[in-house]
Coordinates of N, CA and C and ligand atoms in Angstrom, one line a residue:
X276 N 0.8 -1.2 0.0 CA 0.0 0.0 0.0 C 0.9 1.3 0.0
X277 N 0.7 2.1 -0.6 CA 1.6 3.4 -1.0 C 0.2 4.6 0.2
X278 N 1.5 5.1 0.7 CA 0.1 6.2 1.2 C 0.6 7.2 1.9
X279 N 0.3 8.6 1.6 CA 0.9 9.7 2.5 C 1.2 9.8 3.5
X280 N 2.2 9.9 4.3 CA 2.1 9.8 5.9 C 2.7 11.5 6.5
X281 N 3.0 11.9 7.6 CA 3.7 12.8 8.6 C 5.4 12.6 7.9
X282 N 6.2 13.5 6.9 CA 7.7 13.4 7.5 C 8.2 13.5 8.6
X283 N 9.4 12.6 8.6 CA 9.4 12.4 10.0 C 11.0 13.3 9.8
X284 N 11.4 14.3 8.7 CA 12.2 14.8 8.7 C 11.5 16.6 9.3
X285 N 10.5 16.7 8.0 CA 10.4 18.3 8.0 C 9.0 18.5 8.7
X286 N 8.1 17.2 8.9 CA 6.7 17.7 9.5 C 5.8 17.9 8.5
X287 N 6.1 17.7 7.4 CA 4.7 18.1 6.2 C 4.1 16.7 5.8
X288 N 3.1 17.0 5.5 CA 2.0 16.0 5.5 C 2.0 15.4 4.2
X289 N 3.3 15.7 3.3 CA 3.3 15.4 2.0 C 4.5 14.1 1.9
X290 N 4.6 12.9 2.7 CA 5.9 12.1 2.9 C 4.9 11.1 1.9
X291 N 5.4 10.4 0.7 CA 5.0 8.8 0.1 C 5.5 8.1 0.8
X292 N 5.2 7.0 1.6 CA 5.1 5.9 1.6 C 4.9 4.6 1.0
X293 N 6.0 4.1 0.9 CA 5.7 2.7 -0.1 C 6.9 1.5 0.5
X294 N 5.8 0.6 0.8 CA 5.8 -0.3 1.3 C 7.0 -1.4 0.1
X295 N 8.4 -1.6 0.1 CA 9.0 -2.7 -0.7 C 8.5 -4.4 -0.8
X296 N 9.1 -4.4 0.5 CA 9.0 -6.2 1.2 C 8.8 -5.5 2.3
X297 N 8.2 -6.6 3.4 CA 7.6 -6.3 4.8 C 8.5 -5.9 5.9
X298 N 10.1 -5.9 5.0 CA 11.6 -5.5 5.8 C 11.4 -4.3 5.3
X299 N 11.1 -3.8 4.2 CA 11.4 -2.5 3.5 C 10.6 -1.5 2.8
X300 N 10.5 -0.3 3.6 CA 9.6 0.8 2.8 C 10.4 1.5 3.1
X301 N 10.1 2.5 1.8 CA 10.4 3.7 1.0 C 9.8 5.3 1.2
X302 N 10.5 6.4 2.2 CA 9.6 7.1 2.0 C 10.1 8.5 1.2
X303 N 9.5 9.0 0.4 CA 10.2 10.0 -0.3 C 9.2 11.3 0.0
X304 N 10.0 12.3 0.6 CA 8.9 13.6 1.2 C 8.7 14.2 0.1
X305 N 7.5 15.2 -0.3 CA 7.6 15.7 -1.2 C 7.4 17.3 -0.7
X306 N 7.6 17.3 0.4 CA 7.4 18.6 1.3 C 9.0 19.3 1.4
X307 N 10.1 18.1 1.8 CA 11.5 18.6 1.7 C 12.1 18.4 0.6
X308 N 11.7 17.1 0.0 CA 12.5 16.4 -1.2 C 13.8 16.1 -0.6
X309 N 13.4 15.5 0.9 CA 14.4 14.5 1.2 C 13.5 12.7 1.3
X310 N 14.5 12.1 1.0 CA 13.8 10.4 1.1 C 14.8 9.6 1.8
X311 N 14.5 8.4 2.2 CA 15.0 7.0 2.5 C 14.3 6.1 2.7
X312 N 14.4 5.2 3.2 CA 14.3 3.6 3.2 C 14.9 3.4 4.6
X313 N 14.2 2.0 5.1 CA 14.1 1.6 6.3 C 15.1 1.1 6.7
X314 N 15.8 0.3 5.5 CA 17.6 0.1 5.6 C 18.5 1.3 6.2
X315 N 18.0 2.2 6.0 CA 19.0 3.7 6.1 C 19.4 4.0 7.6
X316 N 20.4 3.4 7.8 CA 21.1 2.9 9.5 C 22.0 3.3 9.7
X317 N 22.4 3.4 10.8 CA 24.2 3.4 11.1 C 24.6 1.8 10.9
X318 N 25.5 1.7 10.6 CA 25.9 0.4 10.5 C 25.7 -0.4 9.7
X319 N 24.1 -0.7 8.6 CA 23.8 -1.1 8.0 C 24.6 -0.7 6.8
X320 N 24.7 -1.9 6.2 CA 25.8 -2.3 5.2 C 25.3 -1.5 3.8
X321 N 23.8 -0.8 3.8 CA 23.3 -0.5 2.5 C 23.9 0.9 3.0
X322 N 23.6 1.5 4.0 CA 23.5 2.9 4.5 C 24.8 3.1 4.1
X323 N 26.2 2.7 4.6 CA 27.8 2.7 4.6 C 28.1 2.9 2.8
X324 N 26.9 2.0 2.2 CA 27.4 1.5 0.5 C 27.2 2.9 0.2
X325 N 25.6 3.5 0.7 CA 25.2 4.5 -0.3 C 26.1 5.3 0.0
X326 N 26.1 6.0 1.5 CA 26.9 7.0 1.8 C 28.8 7.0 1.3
X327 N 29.2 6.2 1.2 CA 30.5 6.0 0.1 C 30.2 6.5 -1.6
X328 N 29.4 6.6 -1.9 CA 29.0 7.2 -3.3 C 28.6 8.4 -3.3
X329 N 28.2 9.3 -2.1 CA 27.5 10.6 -1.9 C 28.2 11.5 -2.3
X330 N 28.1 12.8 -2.7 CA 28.5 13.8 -2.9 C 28.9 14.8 -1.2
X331 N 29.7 15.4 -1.0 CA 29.7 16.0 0.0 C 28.7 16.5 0.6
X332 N 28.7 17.6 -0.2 CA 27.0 18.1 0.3 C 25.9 17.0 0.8
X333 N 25.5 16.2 -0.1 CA 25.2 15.1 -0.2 C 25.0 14.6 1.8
X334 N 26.4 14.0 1.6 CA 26.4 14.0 3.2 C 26.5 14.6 4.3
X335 N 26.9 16.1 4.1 CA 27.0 17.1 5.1 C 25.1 17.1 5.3
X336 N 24.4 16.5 4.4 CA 22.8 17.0 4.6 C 22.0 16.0 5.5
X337 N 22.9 14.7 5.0 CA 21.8 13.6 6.1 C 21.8 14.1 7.4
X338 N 20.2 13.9 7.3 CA 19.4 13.8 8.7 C 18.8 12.7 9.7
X339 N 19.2 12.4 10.8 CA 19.1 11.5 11.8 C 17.6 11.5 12.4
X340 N 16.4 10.6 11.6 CA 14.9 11.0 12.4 C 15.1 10.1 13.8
X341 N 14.1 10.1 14.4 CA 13.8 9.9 15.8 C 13.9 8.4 16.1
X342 N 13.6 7.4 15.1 CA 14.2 6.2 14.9 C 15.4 5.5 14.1
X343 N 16.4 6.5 14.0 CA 17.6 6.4 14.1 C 17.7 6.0 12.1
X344 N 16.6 6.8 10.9 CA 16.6 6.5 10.3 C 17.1 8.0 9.4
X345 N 18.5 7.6 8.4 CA 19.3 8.7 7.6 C 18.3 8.9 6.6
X346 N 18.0 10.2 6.5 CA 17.6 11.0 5.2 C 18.4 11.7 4.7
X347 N 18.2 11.2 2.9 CA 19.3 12.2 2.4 C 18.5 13.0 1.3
X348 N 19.0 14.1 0.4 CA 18.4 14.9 -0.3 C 18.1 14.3 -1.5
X349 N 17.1 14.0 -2.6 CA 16.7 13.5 -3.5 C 17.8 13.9 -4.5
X350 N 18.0 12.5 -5.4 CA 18.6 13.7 -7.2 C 17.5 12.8 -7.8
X351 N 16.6 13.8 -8.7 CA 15.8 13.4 -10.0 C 16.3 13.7 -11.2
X352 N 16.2 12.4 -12.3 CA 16.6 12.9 -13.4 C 15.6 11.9 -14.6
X353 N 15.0 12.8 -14.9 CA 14.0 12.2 -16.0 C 14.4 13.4 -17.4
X354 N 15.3 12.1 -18.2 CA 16.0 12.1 -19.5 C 14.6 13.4 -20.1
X355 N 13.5 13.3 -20.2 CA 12.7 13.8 -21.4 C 12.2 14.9 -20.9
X356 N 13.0 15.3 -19.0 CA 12.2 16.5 -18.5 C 12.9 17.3 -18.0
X357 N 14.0 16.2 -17.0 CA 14.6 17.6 -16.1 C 15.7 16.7 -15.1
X358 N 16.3 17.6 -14.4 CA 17.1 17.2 -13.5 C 16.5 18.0 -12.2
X359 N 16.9 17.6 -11.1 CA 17.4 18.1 -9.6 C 17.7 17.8 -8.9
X360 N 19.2 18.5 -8.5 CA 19.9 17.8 -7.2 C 19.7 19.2 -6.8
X361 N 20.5 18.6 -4.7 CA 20.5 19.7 -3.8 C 22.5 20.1 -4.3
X362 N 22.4 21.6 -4.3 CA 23.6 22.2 -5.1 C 23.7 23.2 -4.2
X363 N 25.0 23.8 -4.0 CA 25.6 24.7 -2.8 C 27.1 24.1 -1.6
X364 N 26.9 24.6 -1.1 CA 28.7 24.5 -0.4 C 28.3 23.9 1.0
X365 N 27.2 23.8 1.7 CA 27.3 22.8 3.0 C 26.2 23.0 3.2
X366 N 25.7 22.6 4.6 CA 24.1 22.4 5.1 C 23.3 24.0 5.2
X367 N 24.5 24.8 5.6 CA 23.5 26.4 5.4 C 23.7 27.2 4.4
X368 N 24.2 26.3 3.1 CA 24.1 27.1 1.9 C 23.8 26.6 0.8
X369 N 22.5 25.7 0.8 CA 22.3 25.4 -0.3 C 21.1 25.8 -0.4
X370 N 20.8 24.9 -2.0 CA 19.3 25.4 -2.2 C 19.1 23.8 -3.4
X371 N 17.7 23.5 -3.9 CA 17.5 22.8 -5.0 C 18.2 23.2 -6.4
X372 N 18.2 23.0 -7.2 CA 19.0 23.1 -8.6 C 17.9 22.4 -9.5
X373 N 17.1 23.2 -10.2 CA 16.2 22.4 -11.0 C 16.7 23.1 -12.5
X374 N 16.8 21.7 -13.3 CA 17.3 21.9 -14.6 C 17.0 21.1 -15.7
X375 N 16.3 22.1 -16.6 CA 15.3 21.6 -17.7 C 15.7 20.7 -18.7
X376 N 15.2 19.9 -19.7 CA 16.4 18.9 -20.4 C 15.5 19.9 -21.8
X377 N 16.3 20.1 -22.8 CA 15.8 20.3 -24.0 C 16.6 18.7 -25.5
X378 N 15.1 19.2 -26.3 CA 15.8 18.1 -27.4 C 16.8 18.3 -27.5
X379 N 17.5 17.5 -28.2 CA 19.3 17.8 -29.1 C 18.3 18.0 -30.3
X380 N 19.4 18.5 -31.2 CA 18.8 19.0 -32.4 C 20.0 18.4 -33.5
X381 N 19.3 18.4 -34.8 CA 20.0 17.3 -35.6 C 21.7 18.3 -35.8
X382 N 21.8 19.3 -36.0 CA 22.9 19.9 -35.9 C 24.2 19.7 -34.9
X383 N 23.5 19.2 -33.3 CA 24.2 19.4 -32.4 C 24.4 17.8 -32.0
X384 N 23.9 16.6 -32.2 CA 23.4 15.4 -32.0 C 25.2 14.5 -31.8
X385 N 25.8 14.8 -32.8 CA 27.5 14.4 -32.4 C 27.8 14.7 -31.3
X386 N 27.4 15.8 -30.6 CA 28.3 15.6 -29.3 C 27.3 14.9 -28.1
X387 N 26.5 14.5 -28.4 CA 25.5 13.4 -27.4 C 25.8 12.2 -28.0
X388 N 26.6 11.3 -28.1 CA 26.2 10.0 -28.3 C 25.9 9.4 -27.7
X389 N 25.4 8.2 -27.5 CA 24.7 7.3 -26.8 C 26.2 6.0 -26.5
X390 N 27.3 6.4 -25.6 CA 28.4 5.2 -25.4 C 28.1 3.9 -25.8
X391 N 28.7 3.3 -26.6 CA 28.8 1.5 -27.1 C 27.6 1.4 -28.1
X392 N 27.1 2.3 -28.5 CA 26.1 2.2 -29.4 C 26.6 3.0 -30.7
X393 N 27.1 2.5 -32.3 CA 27.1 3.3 -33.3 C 25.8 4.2 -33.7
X394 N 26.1 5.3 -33.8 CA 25.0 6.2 -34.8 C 23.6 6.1 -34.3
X395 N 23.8 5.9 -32.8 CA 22.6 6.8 -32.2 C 23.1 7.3 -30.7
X396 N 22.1 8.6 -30.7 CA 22.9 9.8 -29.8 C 21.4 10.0 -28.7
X397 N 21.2 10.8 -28.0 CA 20.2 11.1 -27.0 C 19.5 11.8 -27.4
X398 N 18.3 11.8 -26.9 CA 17.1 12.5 -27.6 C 17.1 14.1 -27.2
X399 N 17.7 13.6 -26.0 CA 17.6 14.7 -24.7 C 18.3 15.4 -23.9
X400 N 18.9 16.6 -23.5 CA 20.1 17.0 -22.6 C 19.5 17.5 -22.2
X401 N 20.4 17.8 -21.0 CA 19.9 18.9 -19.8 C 20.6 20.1 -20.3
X402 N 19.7 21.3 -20.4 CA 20.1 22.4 -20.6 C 20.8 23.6 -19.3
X403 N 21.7 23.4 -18.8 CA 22.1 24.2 -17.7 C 22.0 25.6 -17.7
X404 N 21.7 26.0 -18.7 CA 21.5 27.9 -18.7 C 19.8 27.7 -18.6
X405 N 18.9 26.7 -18.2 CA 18.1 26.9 -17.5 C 17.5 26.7 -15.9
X406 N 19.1 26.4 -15.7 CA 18.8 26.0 -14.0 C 18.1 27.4 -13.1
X407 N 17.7 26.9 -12.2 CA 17.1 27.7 -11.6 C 17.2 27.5 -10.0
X408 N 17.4 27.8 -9.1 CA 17.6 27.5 -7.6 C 16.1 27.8 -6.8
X409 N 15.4 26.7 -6.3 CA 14.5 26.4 -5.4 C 14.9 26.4 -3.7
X410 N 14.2 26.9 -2.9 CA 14.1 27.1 -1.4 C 13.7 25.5 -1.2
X411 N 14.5 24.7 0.1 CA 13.9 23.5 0.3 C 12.5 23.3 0.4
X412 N 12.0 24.2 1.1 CA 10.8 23.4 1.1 C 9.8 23.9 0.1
X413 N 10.4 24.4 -1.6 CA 10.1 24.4 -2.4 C 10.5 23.5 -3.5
X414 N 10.4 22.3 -3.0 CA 10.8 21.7 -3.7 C 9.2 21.1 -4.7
X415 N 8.6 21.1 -4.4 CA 7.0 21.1 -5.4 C 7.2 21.9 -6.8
X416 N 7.7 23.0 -6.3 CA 8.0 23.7 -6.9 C 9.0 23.3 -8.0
X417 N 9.7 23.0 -7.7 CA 11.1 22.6 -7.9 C 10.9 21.5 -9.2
X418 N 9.8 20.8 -9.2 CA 9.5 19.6 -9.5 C 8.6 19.8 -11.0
X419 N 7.8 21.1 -10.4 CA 6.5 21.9 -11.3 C 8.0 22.7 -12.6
X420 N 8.3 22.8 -12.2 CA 9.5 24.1 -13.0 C 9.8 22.4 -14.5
X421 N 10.3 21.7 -14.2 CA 10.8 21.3 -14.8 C 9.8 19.8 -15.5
X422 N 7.9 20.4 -15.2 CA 7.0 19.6 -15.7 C 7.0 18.2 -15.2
X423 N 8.0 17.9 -14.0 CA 7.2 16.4 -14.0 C 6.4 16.3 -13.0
X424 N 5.7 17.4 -12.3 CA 4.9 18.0 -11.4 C 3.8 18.9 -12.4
X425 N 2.5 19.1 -12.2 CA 1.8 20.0 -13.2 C 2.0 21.6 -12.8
X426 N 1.6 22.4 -13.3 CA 2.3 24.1 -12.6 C 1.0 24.4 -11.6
Ligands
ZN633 ZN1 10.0 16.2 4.6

């Protein structure tokens, strides 16, 4: 069962809930656009894996909820819409980074290839001169900017 509950990061009433296996649910806020999973521990072998792949900021951001479960800041990237990660220099200077993908165009299409594949390239890039910076708990927002949320 998938179902809205209380974050138990930021307090807004906008947290998904989704149930994996009866060991593991998923919750991704849509109030902070922070998420984790039930695995997300100290010590737990997944928590150690992810957090070795994080980006600084990244880790300077996890949050410790009341049952000892790490939240970290979302990165979205839907090829045909957009990107967003959390961007900035530590925990009191950041903000969202939402950034729009535009077609490639047959002119520009060589410098997108598609790796290990001859003579075909990506539909889609991320255009970075349309990034835009979101307030955390604009992250709805954040989501709406780059259509995979409606305006
Ligand atoms: Zn939240």
């Amino acid at each position: 069962m998938d179902n809205l509950t209380i974050c138990k990061r930021c307090g807004s009433d906008a947290c998904f809930e989704q149930e994996i296996t009866p060991q593991i649910t998923n919750y991704f806020c849509y109030g902070c656009g922070f998420q984790t999973n039930t695995l997300m521990k100290e010590s737990e072998e997944f928590f150690e894996q992810q957090k070795e792949v994080l980006p600084e900021l990244y880790k300077d951001l996890i949050f410790t909820d009341q049952d000892g479960i790490k939240w970290m800041p979302s990165m979205i990237n839907v090829p045909d819409k957009g990107m967003i990660f959390a961007n900035g220099t530590d925990i009191s200077n950041w903000k969202w980074a939402s950034v729009r993908a535009i077609k490639v165009t047959e002119e520009e299409k060589h410098k997108y290839p598609i790796p290990g594949k001859k003579d075909t390239y990506y539909e889609w890039r991320m255009d970075m001169s349309t990034m835009r910076p979101f307030e955390e708990r604009e992250f709805m927002d954040a989501l709406s900017y780059i259509g995979v949320l409606p305006e």
